[in-house]
Coordinates of C-alpha atoms in Angstrom, one line a residue:
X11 CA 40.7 -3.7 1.8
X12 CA 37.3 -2.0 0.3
X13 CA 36.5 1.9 0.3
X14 CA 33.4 2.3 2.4
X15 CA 31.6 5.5 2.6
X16 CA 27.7 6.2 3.6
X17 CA 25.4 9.2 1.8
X18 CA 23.1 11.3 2.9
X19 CA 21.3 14.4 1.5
X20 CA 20.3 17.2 4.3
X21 CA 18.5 20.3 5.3
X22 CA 19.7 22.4 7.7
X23 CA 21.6 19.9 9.3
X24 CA 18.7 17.4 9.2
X25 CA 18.6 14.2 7.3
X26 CA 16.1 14.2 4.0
X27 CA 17.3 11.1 2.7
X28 CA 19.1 7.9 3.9
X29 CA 19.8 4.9 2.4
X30 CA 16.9 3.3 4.3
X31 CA 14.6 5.9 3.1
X32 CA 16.1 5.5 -0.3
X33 CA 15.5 1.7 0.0
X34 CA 11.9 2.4 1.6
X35 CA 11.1 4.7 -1.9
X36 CA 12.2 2.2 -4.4
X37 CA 10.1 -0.8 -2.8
X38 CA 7.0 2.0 -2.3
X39 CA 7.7 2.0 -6.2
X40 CA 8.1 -1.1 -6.8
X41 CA 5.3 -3.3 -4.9
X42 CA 2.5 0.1 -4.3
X43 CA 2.5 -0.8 -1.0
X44 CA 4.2 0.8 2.2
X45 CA 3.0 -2.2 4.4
X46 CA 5.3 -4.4 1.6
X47 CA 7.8 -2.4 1.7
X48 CA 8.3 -2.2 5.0
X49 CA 8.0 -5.7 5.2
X50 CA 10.9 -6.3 3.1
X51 CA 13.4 -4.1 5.0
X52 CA 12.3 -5.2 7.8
X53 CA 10.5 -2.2 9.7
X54 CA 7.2 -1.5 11.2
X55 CA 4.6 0.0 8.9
X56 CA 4.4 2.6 11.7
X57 CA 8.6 3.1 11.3
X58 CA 8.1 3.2 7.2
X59 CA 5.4 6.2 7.9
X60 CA 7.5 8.2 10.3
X61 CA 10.2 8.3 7.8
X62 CA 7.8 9.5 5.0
X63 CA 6.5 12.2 7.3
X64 CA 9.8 12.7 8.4
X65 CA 11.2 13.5 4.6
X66 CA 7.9 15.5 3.2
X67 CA 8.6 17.6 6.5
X68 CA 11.8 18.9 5.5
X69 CA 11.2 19.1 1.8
X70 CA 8.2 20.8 3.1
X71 CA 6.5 18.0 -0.6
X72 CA 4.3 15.5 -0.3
X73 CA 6.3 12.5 -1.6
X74 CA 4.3 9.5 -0.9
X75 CA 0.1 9.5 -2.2
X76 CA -1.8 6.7 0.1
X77 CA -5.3 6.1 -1.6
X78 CA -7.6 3.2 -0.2
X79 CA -7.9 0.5 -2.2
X80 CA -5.2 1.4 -4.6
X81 CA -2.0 1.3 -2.6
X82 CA 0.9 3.8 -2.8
X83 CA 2.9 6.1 -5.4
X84 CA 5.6 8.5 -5.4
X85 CA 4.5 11.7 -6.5
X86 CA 6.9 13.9 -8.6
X87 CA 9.2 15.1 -6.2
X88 CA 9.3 11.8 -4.2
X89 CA 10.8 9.8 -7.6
X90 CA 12.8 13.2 -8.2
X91 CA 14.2 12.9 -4.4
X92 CA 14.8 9.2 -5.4
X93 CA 16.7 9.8 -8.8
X94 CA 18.9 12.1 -7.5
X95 CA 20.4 9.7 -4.5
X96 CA 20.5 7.1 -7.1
X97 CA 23.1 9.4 -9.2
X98 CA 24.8 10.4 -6.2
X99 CA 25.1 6.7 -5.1
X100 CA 26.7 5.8 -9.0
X101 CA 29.2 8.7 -8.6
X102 CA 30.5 7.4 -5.3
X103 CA 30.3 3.9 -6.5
X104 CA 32.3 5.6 -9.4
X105 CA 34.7 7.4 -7.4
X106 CA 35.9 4.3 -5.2
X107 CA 36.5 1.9 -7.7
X108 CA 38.5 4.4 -9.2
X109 CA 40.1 5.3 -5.8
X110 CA 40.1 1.0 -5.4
X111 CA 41.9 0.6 -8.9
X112 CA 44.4 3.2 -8.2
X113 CA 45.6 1.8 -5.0
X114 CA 45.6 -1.5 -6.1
X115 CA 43.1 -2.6 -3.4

């Protein structure tokens, strides 16, 4: 048996950040491209936008800088926003191996 849990950060009942969106930041980070990244999880550039739109709504931040002919970037608060579900994630991760260990799953 394995501890399974999801995470989520929210405002005012409203989702900021998902594991998707998480995933969608890191490979913005990782290739400078939100047409790559979407590509590797699978979702429609259009898709990968709404989500970006969707976040720097309800942070009320710009997280993600477009600029032609030099890709994509996280500002600030969007690698801020990223780092903090990362740490989140590692608690929880934490927390049910401990829970796992204990129980002798």
């Amino acid at each position: 048996m394995k501890l399974k849990y999801k995470i989520w950060f929210e405002i005012d009942g409203e989702p900021v950040i998902t594991k998707l969106k998480y995933e969608l930041l890191k490979n913005i980070e990782k290739t400078k491209s939100i047409k790559k990244a979407s590509e590797l999880l699978n979702i429609s550039y259009k898709k990968a936008l709404e989500h970006i739109k969707a976040m720097e709504k309800r942070l009320g931040k710009k997280i993600v800088v477009r600029e032609r002919g030099k890709g994509a970037y996280l500002t600030k608060e969007g690698k801020k926003l990223m780092e903090m579900y990362e740490r989140a994630k590692k608690e929880f991760e934490k927390t049910a191996r401990l829970i796992e260990e204990k129980e002798g799953i």
